[in-house]
Amino acid sequence: MERIGALVIGAGPAGLMAAEALGAAGIPAVIAEAKAAPARKFLMAGKSGLNLTRAEPFDAFLTAYAEAAPNLRPMLEAFGPDQVCAWAEGLGQPVFTGSTGRVFPRAMKASPLLRAWLRRLDRQGTTLRARWHWTGFDGDTVRFATPEGPRAVLAGVTILALGGASWARLGSDGRWADAVAAQGVPLAPFAPANVGLRVDWSPPMARHFGQPVKGVALRAGNGPWHRGEFVISARGLEGGGIYALSRSLREGAPLVADLLPDWTPEKVADRLARPRGKASLSNHLRKALGLDPARLALLMEFARRLPEGAPLATLAKALPIRHAGPRPLDEAISTAGGVCWQAVDGDLMLTARPGTWLAGEMLDWEAPTGGYLLTACLATGRWAGAAAARRLQASCARM
């Protein structure tokens, strides 16, 4: 059995930030990571542009976390959007804010930031152990399956940052749930968040696969209208516009699209009332309403057989989108569910297992894409790491 001071399990953003907080307190951590390399999901998410955080007033930022906002507030107040930007720039990665308030590193990719981050952790004395699969607790010890065989570690403090239950191939498989529940810890069931919708398309829709849908507003149930882009794919509908409504759609709310959100219903009806002559209905719609091929395809798909006149104008402003529910859990960008908040104290330490903290997506919270997910992972990792450092320092002072 190996004895160490601080153990972090999971080398995603939450785990790396927990290790950094420990290192900043003069406590070098050992990070155990099941995969061959750290932060694989972080790198994948940053392939098309790493959205670090969101530049907006704090209270508006906080509402993205719904009922988990009161729990997350102190962590986000301590390490919110401003602090995330300063942290990235401290790693030599200047940031910029896009027109929608999303904040990105100027390099756009995640890899330069991760390399700088790992160098900082190395300077702090952090040790990374790859292919160390956590298998659970055994009394006071933590057990691993490693390339060298089973290992047991007794740590002064332990931080679990094992992620949610999506993208299993990148490390977030949720298999930790049984081992944590065995400690008497309550868990909420996993559910897909920020996930696409399954749609059983008619054959003519195949030629539109891959097309982006722009200039559309979406609404789930009686919620507010939300403007955002999405993509027509062979599997259904995917993209930020859909992800923002994931929770309501997962819970059964119907989805409606306004194909012309900048037009009044009267304007749509007036345009459709114009004589179409010998033009087909689809050509009439394209010319009268200015619908691009993607929006026209959605109207033809979900409103067939197309009525004419006022009923068609109504559909253009509130088109019911038929779907078969969310894509599978493992295809989701993130997950809802996880360890219930009542299982941890204000420092994110498990009350059922003092000396063990949680961080990141293991906790029961969800938020839309757009910088909210990563910011909360970083903030909870930093919070848990700082709390663990204080406990370990206090323990050493008593000895």
GROMACS .gro file of C-alpha atoms in nm:
model
  399
    1MET     CA    1   0.000   0.000   0.000
    2GLU     CA    2   0.133   0.341  -0.103
    3ARG     CA    3   0.086   0.645   0.122
    4ILE     CA    4   0.060   0.990  -0.037
    5GLY     CA    5  -0.059   1.333   0.069
    6ALA     CA    6  -0.306   1.431  -0.205
    7LEU     CA    7  -0.475   1.216  -0.468
    8VAL     CA    8  -0.686   1.341  -0.757
    9ILE     CA    9  -0.875   1.082  -0.961
   10GLY     CA   10  -0.956   1.201  -1.311
   11ALA     CA   11  -0.747   1.427  -1.536
   12GLY     CA   12  -1.022   1.629  -1.699
   13PRO     CA   13  -1.057   2.005  -1.641
   14ALA     CA   14  -1.204   1.964  -1.291
   15GLY     CA   15  -0.933   1.723  -1.181
   16LEU     CA   16  -0.649   1.927  -1.329
   17MET     CA   17  -0.782   2.242  -1.163
   18ALA     CA   18  -0.811   2.060  -0.829
   19ALA     CA   19  -0.447   1.953  -0.863
   20GLU     CA   20  -0.347   2.310  -0.950
   21ALA     CA   21  -0.522   2.443  -0.637
   22LEU     CA   22  -0.339   2.185  -0.426
   23GLY     CA   23  -0.009   2.273  -0.592
   24ALA     CA   24  -0.066   2.643  -0.533
   25ALA     CA   25  -0.093   2.560  -0.162
   26GLY     CA   26   0.241   2.381  -0.174
   27ILE     CA   27   0.091   2.032  -0.187
   28PRO     CA   28   0.201   1.830  -0.494
   29ALA     CA   29  -0.079   1.599  -0.602
   30VAL     CA   30  -0.081   1.260  -0.768
   31ILE     CA   31  -0.337   1.247  -1.051
   32ALA     CA   32  -0.467   0.904  -1.150
   33GLU     CA   33  -0.616   0.894  -1.501
   34ALA     CA   34  -0.779   0.591  -1.660
   35LYS     CA   35  -0.689   0.689  -2.015
   36ALA     CA   36  -0.346   0.701  -2.174
   37ALA     CA   37  -0.343   1.083  -2.177
   38PRO     CA   38  -0.516   1.359  -1.980
   39ALA     CA   39  -0.815   1.575  -2.075
   40ARG     CA   40  -0.921   1.384  -2.386
   41LYS     CA   41  -1.278   1.517  -2.379
   42PHE     CA   42  -1.144   1.868  -2.323
   43LEU     CA   43  -0.925   1.833  -2.631
   44MET     CA   44  -1.211   1.697  -2.840
   45ALA     CA   45  -1.443   1.979  -2.733
   46GLY     CA   46  -1.178   2.231  -2.833
   47LYS     CA   47  -1.121   2.096  -3.182
   48SER     CA   48  -1.361   2.342  -3.344
   49GLY     CA   49  -1.288   2.625  -3.102
   50LEU     CA   50  -1.249   2.603  -2.726
   51ASN     CA   51  -1.533   2.799  -2.564
   52LEU     CA   52  -1.382   2.878  -2.224
   53THR     CA   53  -1.654   3.084  -2.063
   54ARG     CA   54  -1.922   3.349  -2.126
   55ALA     CA   55  -1.890   3.725  -2.090
   56GLU     CA   56  -2.219   3.847  -1.941
   57PRO     CA   57  -2.346   3.992  -1.612
   58PHE     CA   58  -2.292   3.744  -1.330
   59ASP     CA   59  -2.658   3.704  -1.234
   60ALA     CA   60  -2.748   3.625  -1.594
   61PHE     CA   61  -2.456   3.382  -1.613
   62LEU     CA   62  -2.574   3.207  -1.297
   63THR     CA   63  -2.927   3.144  -1.430
   64ALA     CA   64  -2.781   2.896  -1.681
   65TYR     CA   65  -2.741   2.646  -1.394
   66ALA     CA   66  -3.112   2.645  -1.303
   67GLU     CA   67  -3.186   2.490  -0.962
   68ALA     CA   68  -2.818   2.410  -0.901
   69ALA     CA   69  -2.732   2.783  -0.913
   70PRO     CA   70  -2.752   2.837  -0.534
   71ASN     CA   71  -2.511   2.548  -0.477
   72LEU     CA   72  -2.268   2.663  -0.744
   73ARG     CA   73  -2.286   3.035  -0.667
   74PRO     CA   74  -1.997   3.052  -0.416
   75MET     CA   75  -1.768   2.853  -0.645
   76LEU     CA   76  -1.856   3.067  -0.947
   77GLU     CA   77  -1.819   3.388  -0.747
   78ALA     CA   78  -1.469   3.276  -0.653
   79PHE     CA   79  -1.376   3.154  -1.002
   80GLY     CA   80  -1.620   3.280  -1.263
   81PRO     CA   81  -1.583   3.417  -1.616
   82ASP     CA   82  -1.341   3.698  -1.526
   83GLN     CA   83  -1.116   3.463  -1.330
   84VAL     CA   84  -1.123   3.201  -1.607
   85CYS     CA   85  -1.004   3.462  -1.857
   86ALA     CA   86  -0.726   3.578  -1.624
   87TRP     CA   87  -0.623   3.218  -1.561
   88ALA     CA   88  -0.598   3.138  -1.934
   89GLU     CA   89  -0.399   3.454  -1.999
   90GLY     CA   90  -0.171   3.365  -1.707
   91LEU     CA   91  -0.092   3.047  -1.898
   92GLY     CA   92   0.013   3.255  -2.197
   93GLN     CA   93  -0.314   3.209  -2.384
   94PRO     CA   94  -0.480   3.546  -2.459
   95VAL     CA   95  -0.856   3.536  -2.505
   96PHE     CA   96  -1.117   3.723  -2.706
   97THR     CA   97  -1.494   3.762  -2.678
   98GLY     CA   98  -1.716   3.683  -2.974
   99SER     CA   99  -2.029   3.868  -3.076
  100THR     CA  100  -2.251   3.638  -2.868
  101GLY     CA  101  -2.042   3.680  -2.552
  102ARG     CA  102  -1.861   3.349  -2.586
  103VAL     CA  103  -1.497   3.366  -2.482
  104PHE     CA  104  -1.226   3.176  -2.671
  105PRO     CA  105  -0.846   3.158  -2.655
  106ARG     CA  106  -0.697   3.339  -2.953
  107ALA     CA  107  -0.534   3.013  -3.058
  108MET     CA  108  -0.889   2.867  -3.062
  109LYS     CA  109  -0.765   2.512  -3.001
  110ALA     CA  110  -0.750   2.344  -2.660
  111SER     CA  111  -0.408   2.185  -2.709
  112PRO     CA  112  -0.186   2.496  -2.653
  113LEU     CA  113  -0.373   2.577  -2.332
  114LEU     CA  114  -0.349   2.218  -2.209
  115ARG     CA  115   0.025   2.200  -2.278
  116ALA     CA  116   0.085   2.520  -2.081
  117TRP     CA  117  -0.138   2.394  -1.802
  118LEU     CA  118   0.046   2.063  -1.774
  119ARG     CA  119   0.378   2.247  -1.763
  120ARG     CA  120   0.251   2.453  -1.470
  121LEU     CA  121   0.135   2.140  -1.288
  122ASP     CA  122   0.472   1.977  -1.350
  123ARG     CA  123   0.648   2.275  -1.198
  124GLN     CA  124   0.424   2.240  -0.892
  125GLY     CA  125   0.540   1.881  -0.852
  126THR     CA  126   0.219   1.716  -0.973
  127THR     CA  127   0.257   1.355  -1.089
  128LEU     CA  128   0.030   1.208  -1.356
  129ARG     CA  129  -0.027   0.832  -1.362
  130ALA     CA  130  -0.190   0.719  -1.686
  131ARG     CA  131  -0.397   0.403  -1.731
  132TRP     CA  132  -0.481   0.391  -1.363
  133HIS     CA  133  -0.843   0.276  -1.347
  134TRP     CA  134  -1.019   0.355  -1.021
  135THR     CA  135  -1.201   0.046  -0.894
  136GLY     CA  136  -1.344   0.183  -0.570
  137PHE     CA  137  -1.276   0.216  -0.201
  138ASP     CA  138  -1.153  -0.051   0.037
  139GLY     CA  139  -1.186   0.089   0.385
  140ASP     CA  140  -0.955   0.389   0.402
  141THR     CA  141  -0.769   0.296   0.086
  142VAL     CA  142  -0.840   0.370  -0.278
  143ARG     CA  143  -0.802   0.082  -0.525
  144PHE     CA  144  -0.679   0.091  -0.884
  145ALA     CA  145  -0.625  -0.147  -1.170
  146THR     CA  146  -0.299  -0.047  -1.338
  147PRO     CA  147  -0.074  -0.187  -1.614
  148GLU     CA  148   0.147  -0.321  -1.334
  149GLY     CA  149  -0.145  -0.490  -1.157
  150PRO     CA  150  -0.376  -0.394  -0.868
  151ARG     CA  151  -0.260  -0.103  -0.652
  152ALA     CA  152  -0.385   0.040  -0.323
  153VAL     CA  153  -0.328   0.402  -0.219
  154LEU     CA  154  -0.385   0.563   0.120
  155ALA     CA  155  -0.413   0.938   0.068
  156GLY     CA  156  -0.438   1.220   0.317
  157VAL     CA  157  -0.703   1.379   0.092
  158THR     CA  158  -0.877   1.242  -0.218
  159ILE     CA  159  -1.064   1.435  -0.489
  160LEU     CA  160  -1.289   1.250  -0.731
  161ALA     CA  161  -1.326   1.422  -1.068
  162LEU     CA  162  -1.444   1.134  -1.283
  163GLY     CA  163  -1.680   1.320  -1.516
  164GLY     CA  164  -2.034   1.239  -1.618
  165ALA     CA  165  -2.163   0.950  -1.827
  166SER     CA  166  -2.120   1.058  -2.188
  167TRP     CA  167  -1.844   1.006  -2.442
  168ALA     CA  168  -1.725   0.684  -2.277
  169ARG     CA  169  -1.445   0.641  -2.532
  170LEU     CA  170  -1.291   0.962  -2.399
  171GLY     CA  171  -1.316   0.860  -2.036
  172SER     CA  172  -1.654   0.982  -1.906
  173ASP     CA  173  -1.844   0.656  -1.871
  174GLY     CA  174  -2.021   0.695  -1.535
  175ARG     CA  175  -1.895   0.358  -1.414
  176TRP     CA  176  -1.795   0.521  -1.088
  177ALA     CA  177  -2.160   0.546  -0.981
  178ASP     CA  178  -2.188   0.201  -0.821
  179ALA     CA  179  -1.868   0.243  -0.618
  180VAL     CA  180  -1.980   0.583  -0.490
  181ALA     CA  181  -2.332   0.463  -0.415
  182ALA     CA  182  -2.183   0.175  -0.215
  183GLN     CA  183  -2.055   0.438   0.030
  184GLY     CA  184  -2.413   0.540   0.108
  185VAL     CA  185  -2.403   0.840  -0.126
  186PRO     CA  186  -2.735   0.934  -0.296
  187LEU     CA  187  -2.725   0.973  -0.674
  188ALA     CA  188  -2.970   1.116  -0.926
  189PRO     CA  189  -3.004   0.905  -1.244
  190PHE     CA  190  -2.793   1.010  -1.540
  191ALA     CA  191  -2.973   1.176  -1.831
  192PRO     CA  192  -2.844   1.326  -2.157
  193ALA     CA  193  -2.790   1.702  -2.165
  194ASN     CA  194  -2.677   1.914  -2.458
  195VAL     CA  195  -2.778   1.641  -2.694
  196GLY     CA  196  -2.930   1.616  -3.040
  197LEU     CA  197  -3.275   1.486  -3.130
  198ARG     CA  198  -3.355   1.169  -3.320
  199VAL     CA  199  -3.570   1.228  -3.628
  200ASP     CA  200  -3.705   0.965  -3.867
  201TRP     CA  201  -3.665   1.160  -4.189
  202SER     CA  202  -3.850   1.098  -4.511
  203PRO     CA  203  -3.622   0.998  -4.805
  204PRO     CA  204  -3.622   1.345  -4.971
  205MET     CA  205  -3.452   1.494  -4.665
  206ALA     CA  206  -3.130   1.302  -4.736
  207ARG     CA  207  -3.008   1.572  -4.975
  208HIS     CA  208  -3.021   1.826  -4.692
  209PHE     CA  209  -2.806   1.629  -4.445
  210GLY     CA  210  -2.524   1.845  -4.320
  211GLN     CA  211  -2.701   2.173  -4.392
  212PRO     CA  212  -2.702   2.434  -4.115
  213VAL     CA  213  -3.031   2.595  -4.020
  214LYS     CA  214  -3.000   2.965  -3.948
  215GLY     CA  215  -3.243   3.248  -3.880
  216VAL     CA  216  -3.486   3.028  -3.683
  217ALA     CA  217  -3.627   3.062  -3.332
  218LEU     CA  218  -3.714   2.752  -3.128
  219ARG     CA  219  -3.942   2.701  -2.832
  220ALA     CA  220  -3.990   2.400  -2.605
  221GLY     CA  221  -4.339   2.383  -2.459
  222ASN     CA  222  -4.444   2.715  -2.311
  223GLY     CA  223  -4.085   2.831  -2.260
  224PRO     CA  224  -3.930   3.140  -2.417
  225TRP     CA  225  -3.827   3.155  -2.780
  226HIS     CA  226  -3.459   3.081  -2.829
  227ARG     CA  227  -3.255   3.174  -3.134
  228GLY     CA  228  -2.966   2.951  -3.226
  229GLU     CA  229  -2.826   2.754  -3.515
  230PHE     CA  230  -2.853   2.380  -3.561
  231VAL     CA  231  -2.781   2.122  -3.830
  232ILE     CA  232  -2.993   1.873  -4.022
  233SER     CA  233  -2.810   1.541  -3.998
  234ALA     CA  234  -2.880   1.183  -4.094
  235ARG     CA  235  -2.942   1.112  -3.726
  236GLY     CA  236  -3.174   1.407  -3.662
  237LEU     CA  237  -3.119   1.762  -3.544
  238GLU     CA  238  -2.801   1.870  -3.368
  239GLY     CA  239  -2.633   2.191  -3.258
  240GLY     CA  240  -2.647   2.472  -3.007
  241GLY     CA  241  -3.002   2.578  -3.089
  242ILE     CA  242  -3.127   2.229  -2.999
  243TYR     CA  243  -2.888   2.177  -2.708
  244ALA     CA  244  -3.016   2.488  -2.530
  245LEU     CA  245  -3.358   2.324  -2.501
  246SER     CA  246  -3.230   1.976  -2.411
  247ARG     CA  247  -3.376   1.962  -2.064
  248SER     CA  248  -3.729   2.064  -2.158
  249LEU     CA  249  -3.729   1.834  -2.461
  250ARG     CA  250  -3.593   1.546  -2.253
  251GLU     CA  251  -3.881   1.598  -2.013
  252GLY     CA  252  -4.137   1.576  -2.293
  253ALA     CA  253  -4.203   1.936  -2.396
  254PRO     CA  254  -4.308   1.973  -2.762
  255LEU     CA  255  -4.071   2.154  -2.998
  256VAL     CA  256  -4.191   2.437  -3.222
  257ALA     CA  257  -3.992   2.642  -3.475
  258ASP     CA  258  -4.055   2.995  -3.598
  259LEU     CA  259  -3.901   2.995  -3.946
  260LEU     CA  260  -3.934   3.373  -3.978
  261PRO     CA  261  -3.879   3.519  -3.631
  262ASP     CA  262  -3.818   3.870  -3.765
  263TRP     CA  263  -4.151   3.880  -3.949
  264THR     CA  264  -4.492   3.941  -3.800
  265PRO     CA  265  -4.765   3.686  -3.869
  266GLU     CA  266  -4.944   3.952  -4.073
  267LYS     CA  267  -4.642   4.001  -4.297
  268VAL     CA  268  -4.610   3.627  -4.356
  269ALA     CA  269  -4.981   3.599  -4.440
  270ASP     CA  270  -4.962   3.899  -4.673
  271ARG     CA  271  -4.667   3.756  -4.864
  272LEU     CA  272  -4.834   3.416  -4.899
  273ALA     CA  273  -5.152   3.579  -5.028
  274ARG     CA  274  -4.974   3.709  -5.337
  275PRO     CA  275  -5.066   3.529  -5.661
  276ARG     CA  276  -4.824   3.251  -5.741
  277GLY     CA  277  -4.922   3.196  -6.103
  278LYS     CA  278  -4.776   2.877  -6.245
  279ALA     CA  279  -4.507   2.848  -5.977
  280SER     CA  280  -4.506   2.537  -5.763
  281LEU     CA  281  -4.592   2.583  -5.398
  282SER     CA  282  -4.231   2.524  -5.293
  283ASN     CA  283  -4.106   2.789  -5.539
  284HIS     CA  284  -4.377   3.026  -5.422
  285LEU     CA  285  -4.266   2.976  -5.063
  286ARG     CA  286  -3.903   3.029  -5.154
  287LYS     CA  287  -3.972   3.353  -5.339
  288ALA     CA  288  -4.250   3.496  -5.122
  289LEU     CA  289  -4.090   3.421  -4.785
  290GLY     CA  290  -3.723   3.416  -4.879
  291LEU     CA  291  -3.679   3.071  -4.725
  292ASP     CA  292  -3.341   2.910  -4.786
  293PRO     CA  293  -3.329   2.539  -4.877
  294ALA     CA  294  -3.283   2.423  -4.516
  295ARG     CA  295  -3.581   2.611  -4.373
  296LEU     CA  296  -3.795   2.524  -4.674
  297ALA     CA  297  -3.705   2.157  -4.631
  298LEU     CA  298  -3.814   2.166  -4.266
  299LEU     CA  299  -4.144   2.325  -4.361
  300MET     CA  300  -4.206   2.068  -4.634
  301GLU     CA  301  -4.109   1.782  -4.400
  302PHE     CA  302  -4.309   1.873  -4.092
  303ALA     CA  303  -4.612   2.047  -4.249
  304ARG     CA  304  -4.693   1.811  -4.531
  305ARG     CA  305  -4.938   1.801  -4.682
  306LEU     CA  306  -4.896   2.175  -4.703
  307PRO     CA  307  -5.209   2.383  -4.660
  308GLU     CA  308  -5.236   2.723  -4.823
  309GLY     CA  309  -5.332   3.069  -4.707
  310ALA     CA  310  -5.363   3.155  -4.337
  311PRO     CA  311  -5.301   2.799  -4.207
  312LEU     CA  312  -4.969   2.788  -4.392
  313ALA     CA  313  -4.869   3.127  -4.249
  314THR     CA  314  -4.946   2.994  -3.902
  315LEU     CA  315  -4.723   2.691  -3.963
  316ALA     CA  316  -4.436   2.907  -4.085
  317LYS     CA  317  -4.449   3.096  -3.754
  318ALA     CA  318  -4.504   2.790  -3.531
  319LEU     CA  319  -4.395   2.470  -3.703
  320PRO     CA  320  -4.429   2.158  -3.485
  321ILE     CA  321  -4.106   1.956  -3.505
  322ARG     CA  322  -4.172   1.584  -3.476
  323HIS     CA  323  -3.889   1.387  -3.321
  324ALA     CA  324  -3.820   1.056  -3.145
  325GLY     CA  325  -3.655   1.199  -2.835
  326PRO     CA  326  -3.293   1.271  -2.747
  327ARG     CA  327  -2.997   1.086  -2.890
  328PRO     CA  328  -2.842   0.818  -2.662
  329LEU     CA  329  -2.668   0.920  -2.340
  330ASP     CA  330  -2.321   0.841  -2.468
  331GLU     CA  331  -2.367   1.085  -2.759
  332ALA     CA  332  -2.454   1.375  -2.531
  333ILE     CA  333  -2.203   1.653  -2.479
  334SER     CA  334  -2.277   1.645  -2.107
  335THR     CA  335  -2.505   1.473  -1.859
  336ALA     CA  336  -2.756   1.565  -1.595
  337GLY     CA  337  -2.768   1.358  -1.278
  338GLY     CA  338  -2.489   1.238  -1.055
  339VAL     CA  339  -2.416   1.285  -0.686
  340CYS     CA  340  -2.694   1.474  -0.512
  341TRP     CA  341  -2.601   1.803  -0.350
  342GLN     CA  342  -2.716   1.691  -0.006
  343ALA     CA  343  -2.435   1.432  -0.014
  344VAL     CA  344  -2.163   1.700   0.006
  345ASP     CA  345  -2.093   1.985   0.243
  346GLY     CA  346  -2.019   2.344   0.147
  347ASP     CA  347  -1.661   2.248   0.058
  348LEU     CA  348  -1.782   1.968  -0.175
  349MET     CA  349  -1.660   1.702   0.068
  350LEU     CA  350  -1.864   1.383   0.092
  351THR     CA  351  -2.033   1.371   0.430
  352ALA     CA  352  -2.041   0.990   0.407
  353ARG     CA  353  -1.666   0.982   0.352
  354PRO     CA  354  -1.476   1.269   0.517
  355GLY     CA  355  -1.152   1.343   0.339
  356THR     CA  356  -1.301   1.279  -0.005
  357TRP     CA  357  -1.421   1.564  -0.230
  358LEU     CA  358  -1.610   1.577  -0.557
  359ALA     CA  359  -1.569   1.813  -0.853
  360GLY     CA  360  -1.704   1.865  -1.203
  361GLU     CA  361  -1.979   1.669  -1.375
  362MET     CA  362  -1.995   1.404  -1.102
  363LEU     CA  363  -2.224   1.644  -0.918
  364ASP     CA  364  -2.590   1.676  -1.014
  365TRP     CA  365  -2.600   1.989  -1.228
  366GLU     CA  366  -2.639   2.072  -1.593
  367ALA     CA  367  -2.598   2.380  -1.808
  368PRO     CA  368  -2.612   2.466  -2.178
  369THR     CA  369  -2.306   2.484  -2.394
  370GLY     CA  370  -2.154   2.826  -2.444
  371GLY     CA  371  -1.886   2.831  -2.175
  372TYR     CA  372  -2.109   2.742  -1.881
  373LEU     CA  373  -2.004   2.377  -1.863
  374LEU     CA  374  -1.631   2.434  -1.859
  375THR     CA  375  -1.647   2.727  -1.618
  376ALA     CA  376  -1.837   2.525  -1.357
  377CYS     CA  377  -1.598   2.230  -1.395
  378LEU     CA  378  -1.301   2.459  -1.337
  379ALA     CA  379  -1.472   2.640  -1.049
  380THR     CA  380  -1.572   2.323  -0.862
  381GLY     CA  381  -1.229   2.170  -0.918
  382ARG     CA  382  -1.058   2.476  -0.777
  383TRP     CA  383  -1.300   2.490  -0.483
  384ALA     CA  384  -1.253   2.123  -0.392
  385GLY     CA  385  -0.875   2.143  -0.432
  386ALA     CA  386  -0.847   2.448  -0.208
  387ALA     CA  387  -1.069   2.288   0.058
  388ALA     CA  388  -0.867   1.965   0.049
  389ALA     CA  389  -0.544   2.165   0.085
  390ARG     CA  390  -0.679   2.345   0.392
  391ARG     CA  391  -0.776   2.016   0.556
  392LEU     CA  392  -0.442   1.856   0.486
  393GLN     CA  393  -0.253   2.160   0.614
  394ALA     CA  394  -0.463   2.167   0.929
  395SER     CA  395  -0.397   1.795   0.982
  396CYS     CA  396  -0.022   1.845   0.943
  397ALA     CA  397  -0.027   2.140   1.186
  398ARG     CA  398  -0.182   1.919   1.454
  399MET     CA  399   0.090   1.657   1.423
   0.00000   0.00000   0.00000
